[in-house]
């Protein structure tokens, strides 16, 4: 049986959602019989396979131009996109910077009053977007897994249900599968 190809992406988030994914413990071992991790911080592969993946889980909010570009590539290369955790779903903590000027923030961090050369590092640091956005504001998202982070059991149930062809639906605080 062909394995389902899964990618995971890490935008503006604390990596807690990826930790929660790894915390599904033995279920992860069962899943590995059925899925193949492609590009992911877990595998350290950076690029989507040419022929795409079945599912991409995206952690974190969209905060800079590089995130925007990767989000668009992820949508193009993935049959299903899952927003993993509250930063991806709502913007959450990274969005607390909204309302501040990105240029003034960068100037304050890298400008002449703070660094010895005072040069803004746009050759190596992606430009910040005018405001942090939840994932669904920049690409269509198929499923949303709430939580900060989503509990490991919820992630496991969602992945197993998708593998079994069920449709997850949030009922109250729990996922049900039709
Ligand atoms: Fe971290 Fe919570 Fe954001 Fe996940 S949703 S990246 S755990 S802050």
mmCIF file of C-alpha atoms and ligand atoms in Angstrom:
data_model
loop_
_atom_site.group_PDB
_atom_site.id
_atom_site.type_symbol
_atom_site.label_atom_id
_atom_site.label_comp_id
_atom_site.label_asym_id
_atom_site.label_seq_id
_atom_site.Cartn_x
_atom_site.Cartn_y
_atom_site.Cartn_z
ATOM 1 C CA UNK A 1 0.000 0.000 0.000
ATOM 2 C CA UNK A 2 1.351 3.453 -0.892
ATOM 3 C CA UNK A 3 2.021 5.587 2.133
ATOM 4 C CA UNK A 4 0.223 8.909 2.566
ATOM 5 C CA UNK A 5 2.749 11.706 2.136
ATOM 6 C CA UNK A 6 2.733 14.282 4.917
ATOM 7 C CA UNK A 7 4.637 17.571 5.165
ATOM 8 C CA UNK A 8 4.820 19.862 8.164
ATOM 9 C CA UNK A 9 5.725 23.541 8.108
ATOM 10 C CA UNK A 10 6.801 25.867 10.911
ATOM 11 C CA UNK A 11 5.997 29.573 10.575
ATOM 12 C CA UNK A 12 5.755 32.122 13.395
ATOM 13 C CA UNK A 13 5.175 29.842 16.368
ATOM 14 C CA UNK A 14 7.080 28.386 19.295
ATOM 15 C CA UNK A 15 7.404 24.805 17.930
ATOM 16 C CA UNK A 16 5.003 23.654 20.652
ATOM 17 C CA UNK A 17 2.575 22.363 18.034
ATOM 18 C CA UNK A 18 5.318 20.210 16.483
ATOM 19 C CA UNK A 19 6.189 18.989 19.993
ATOM 20 C CA UNK A 20 2.549 18.032 20.478
ATOM 21 C CA UNK A 21 2.670 16.112 17.192
ATOM 22 C CA UNK A 22 5.703 14.196 18.460
ATOM 23 C CA UNK A 23 3.939 13.649 21.805
ATOM 24 C CA UNK A 24 1.404 11.334 20.212
ATOM 25 C CA UNK A 25 3.934 8.693 21.264
ATOM 26 C CA UNK A 26 3.167 5.104 20.201
ATOM 27 C CA UNK A 27 0.476 6.276 17.807
ATOM 28 C CA UNK A 28 3.265 7.949 15.852
ATOM 29 C CA UNK A 29 4.851 4.528 15.385
ATOM 30 C CA UNK A 30 1.515 3.147 14.121
ATOM 31 C CA UNK A 31 1.166 6.163 11.833
ATOM 32 C CA UNK A 32 4.620 5.642 10.381
ATOM 33 C CA UNK A 33 3.337 2.368 8.870
ATOM 34 C CA UNK A 34 0.846 4.457 6.923
ATOM 35 C CA UNK A 35 2.480 7.824 6.344
ATOM 36 C CA UNK A 36 5.762 9.110 5.044
ATOM 37 C CA UNK A 37 7.068 12.402 6.393
ATOM 38 C CA UNK A 38 8.395 14.544 3.536
ATOM 39 C CA UNK A 39 9.632 18.105 4.073
ATOM 40 C CA UNK A 40 9.346 18.958 7.752
ATOM 41 C CA UNK A 41 11.409 20.272 10.669
ATOM 42 C CA UNK A 42 11.166 16.672 11.851
ATOM 43 C CA UNK A 43 13.017 15.343 8.796
ATOM 44 C CA UNK A 44 14.985 18.515 8.070
ATOM 45 C CA UNK A 45 13.947 18.309 4.395
ATOM 46 C CA UNK A 46 13.180 21.878 3.318
ATOM 47 C CA UNK A 47 11.524 21.557 -0.080
ATOM 48 C CA UNK A 48 8.178 20.106 -1.145
ATOM 49 C CA UNK A 49 8.551 17.068 -3.407
ATOM 50 C CA UNK A 50 8.064 17.947 -7.067
ATOM 51 C CA UNK A 51 4.878 15.852 -7.262
ATOM 52 C CA UNK A 52 3.477 17.234 -4.018
ATOM 53 C CA UNK A 53 2.138 15.695 -0.810
ATOM 54 C CA UNK A 54 -1.237 14.508 0.442
ATOM 55 C CA UNK A 55 -1.405 16.472 3.699
ATOM 56 C CA UNK A 56 0.469 19.499 5.036
ATOM 57 C CA UNK A 57 0.194 20.571 8.654
ATOM 58 C CA UNK A 58 1.177 24.194 9.174
ATOM 59 C CA UNK A 59 2.154 25.524 12.599
ATOM 60 C CA UNK A 60 2.408 29.238 13.271
ATOM 61 C CA UNK A 61 1.093 32.507 11.911
ATOM 62 C CA UNK A 62 2.110 34.125 8.639
ATOM 63 C CA UNK A 63 4.434 36.935 9.680
ATOM 64 C CA UNK A 64 6.867 37.607 6.855
ATOM 65 C CA UNK A 65 7.326 37.426 3.085
ATOM 66 C CA UNK A 66 9.043 34.052 3.256
ATOM 67 C CA UNK A 67 6.093 32.559 5.148
ATOM 68 C CA UNK A 68 3.736 33.957 2.523
ATOM 69 C CA UNK A 69 5.681 32.365 -0.308
ATOM 70 C CA UNK A 70 5.947 28.987 1.461
ATOM 71 C CA UNK A 71 2.222 29.058 2.325
ATOM 72 C CA UNK A 72 1.359 29.557 -1.345
ATOM 73 C CA UNK A 73 3.711 26.738 -2.363
ATOM 74 C CA UNK A 74 2.212 24.499 0.327
ATOM 75 C CA UNK A 75 -1.288 25.153 -1.038
ATOM 76 C CA UNK A 76 -0.147 24.408 -4.565
ATOM 77 C CA UNK A 77 1.657 21.203 -3.552
ATOM 78 C CA UNK A 78 -0.830 19.774 -1.002
ATOM 79 C CA UNK A 79 -4.197 18.071 -1.406
ATOM 80 C CA UNK A 80 -5.134 18.930 2.193
ATOM 81 C CA UNK A 81 -3.910 21.803 4.363
ATOM 82 C CA UNK A 82 -4.379 21.683 8.142
ATOM 83 C CA UNK A 83 -3.864 24.808 10.268
ATOM 84 C CA UNK A 84 -2.161 23.300 13.321
ATOM 85 C CA UNK A 85 -2.728 25.263 16.520
ATOM 86 C CA UNK A 86 -4.000 28.683 17.495
ATOM 87 C CA UNK A 87 -1.155 30.702 15.933
ATOM 88 C CA UNK A 88 -2.040 29.299 12.504
ATOM 89 C CA UNK A 89 -5.785 29.410 13.205
ATOM 90 C CA UNK A 90 -6.112 32.930 14.669
ATOM 91 C CA UNK A 91 -2.674 34.602 14.670
ATOM 92 C CA UNK A 92 -2.601 34.159 18.453
ATOM 93 C CA UNK A 93 0.578 35.348 20.216
ATOM 94 C CA UNK A 94 2.580 36.431 17.111
ATOM 95 C CA UNK A 95 -0.297 38.749 16.183
ATOM 96 C CA UNK A 96 0.281 40.772 19.364
ATOM 97 C CA UNK A 97 2.732 42.829 17.306
ATOM 98 C CA UNK A 98 -0.068 43.967 14.981
ATOM 99 C CA UNK A 99 -0.554 47.693 15.306
ATOM 100 C CA UNK A 100 3.192 48.315 15.543
ATOM 101 C CA UNK A 101 5.172 49.460 12.522
ATOM 102 C CA UNK A 102 7.307 46.585 11.143
ATOM 103 C CA UNK A 103 9.898 49.090 9.863
ATOM 104 C CA UNK A 104 10.212 50.724 13.266
ATOM 105 C CA UNK A 105 10.526 47.307 14.928
ATOM 106 C CA UNK A 106 13.334 46.245 12.582
ATOM 107 C CA UNK A 107 15.039 49.621 13.008
ATOM 108 C CA UNK A 108 14.855 49.245 16.795
ATOM 109 C CA UNK A 109 16.399 45.760 16.651
ATOM 110 C CA UNK A 110 19.024 46.200 13.927
ATOM 111 C CA UNK A 111 19.405 49.963 13.490
ATOM 112 C CA UNK A 112 22.421 52.178 14.272
ATOM 113 C CA UNK A 113 21.348 52.769 17.863
ATOM 114 C CA UNK A 114 21.437 49.040 18.560
ATOM 115 C CA UNK A 115 24.081 47.434 16.342
ATOM 116 C CA UNK A 116 27.641 48.370 15.465
ATOM 117 C CA UNK A 117 27.104 48.597 11.702
ATOM 118 C CA UNK A 118 23.476 49.789 11.816
ATOM 119 C CA UNK A 119 22.659 47.896 8.624
ATOM 120 C CA UNK A 120 19.222 46.390 8.187
ATOM 121 C CA UNK A 121 19.727 42.699 7.362
ATOM 122 C CA UNK A 122 17.202 42.333 4.551
ATOM 123 C CA UNK A 123 19.667 40.201 2.569
ATOM 124 C CA UNK A 124 19.266 37.413 5.168
ATOM 125 C CA UNK A 125 16.136 38.278 7.168
ATOM 126 C CA UNK A 126 12.787 38.165 5.320
ATOM 127 C CA UNK A 127 10.782 41.369 5.396
ATOM 128 C CA UNK A 128 7.966 41.422 7.942
ATOM 129 C CA UNK A 129 4.415 41.720 6.633
ATOM 130 C CA UNK A 130 2.486 44.831 7.644
ATOM 131 C CA UNK A 131 0.614 42.608 10.086
ATOM 132 C CA UNK A 132 0.653 38.986 11.187
ATOM 133 C CA UNK A 133 -2.094 36.931 9.565
ATOM 134 C CA UNK A 134 -3.778 33.628 10.370
ATOM 135 C CA UNK A 135 -3.200 31.049 7.677
ATOM 136 C CA UNK A 136 -6.693 31.147 6.169
ATOM 137 C CA UNK A 137 -6.230 34.840 5.301
ATOM 138 C CA UNK A 138 -3.526 33.985 2.787
ATOM 139 C CA UNK A 139 -4.488 30.533 1.461
ATOM 140 C CA UNK A 140 -7.574 28.278 1.607
ATOM 141 C CA UNK A 141 -7.355 25.923 4.603
ATOM 142 C CA UNK A 142 -9.163 22.587 4.730
ATOM 143 C CA UNK A 143 -9.100 21.844 8.465
ATOM 144 C CA UNK A 144 -8.377 23.767 11.658
ATOM 145 C CA UNK A 145 -6.969 22.143 14.788
ATOM 146 C CA UNK A 146 -7.437 24.583 17.664
ATOM 147 C CA UNK A 147 -5.393 24.651 20.835
ATOM 148 C CA UNK A 148 -2.139 26.095 22.100
ATOM 149 C CA UNK A 149 -1.003 23.530 21.280
ATOM 150 C CA UNK A 150 -3.688 21.129 20.086
ATOM 151 C CA UNK A 151 -3.555 18.110 22.409
ATOM 152 C CA UNK A 152 -1.584 15.146 21.015
ATOM 153 C CA UNK A 153 -4.705 12.979 21.118
ATOM 154 C CA UNK A 154 -6.602 15.420 18.901
ATOM 155 C CA UNK A 155 -3.776 15.516 16.348
ATOM 156 C CA UNK A 156 -3.593 11.721 16.331
ATOM 157 C CA UNK A 157 -7.362 11.360 15.926
ATOM 158 C CA UNK A 158 -7.425 13.860 13.081
ATOM 159 C CA UNK A 159 -4.563 12.192 11.203
ATOM 160 C CA UNK A 160 -5.973 8.695 11.693
ATOM 161 C CA UNK A 161 -9.423 9.846 10.595
ATOM 162 C CA UNK A 162 -8.020 11.440 7.452
ATOM 163 C CA UNK A 163 -6.115 8.250 6.684
ATOM 164 C CA UNK A 164 -9.373 6.323 7.096
ATOM 165 C CA UNK A 165 -11.186 8.730 4.778
ATOM 166 C CA UNK A 166 -13.390 10.293 7.486
ATOM 167 C CA UNK A 167 -14.213 13.984 7.729
ATOM 168 C CA UNK A 168 -13.289 15.589 11.058
ATOM 169 C CA UNK A 169 -15.751 18.058 12.532
ATOM 170 C CA UNK A 170 -15.297 20.116 15.715
ATOM 171 C CA UNK A 171 -18.187 19.524 18.121
ATOM 172 C CA UNK A 172 -17.761 21.556 21.302
ATOM 173 C CA UNK A 173 -14.143 21.006 22.278
ATOM 174 C CA UNK A 174 -13.864 17.597 20.689
ATOM 175 C CA UNK A 175 -13.318 16.308 17.183
ATOM 176 C CA UNK A 176 -15.967 13.975 15.801
ATOM 177 C CA UNK A 177 -15.558 12.071 12.586
ATOM 178 C CA UNK A 178 -18.309 11.420 10.091
HETATM 179 FE FE1 LIG B 1 3.270 27.611 20.237
HETATM 180 FE FE2 LIG B 1 0.707 27.702 20.989
HETATM 181 FE FE3 LIG B 1 1.472 28.899 18.746
HETATM 182 FE FE4 LIG B 1 1.432 26.240 18.846
HETATM 183 S S1 LIG B 1 -0.356 27.587 19.002
HETATM 184 S S2 LIG B 1 3.047 27.534 17.988
HETATM 185 S S3 LIG B 1 2.025 25.892 21.003
HETATM 186 S S4 LIG B 1 2.141 29.447 20.824
#
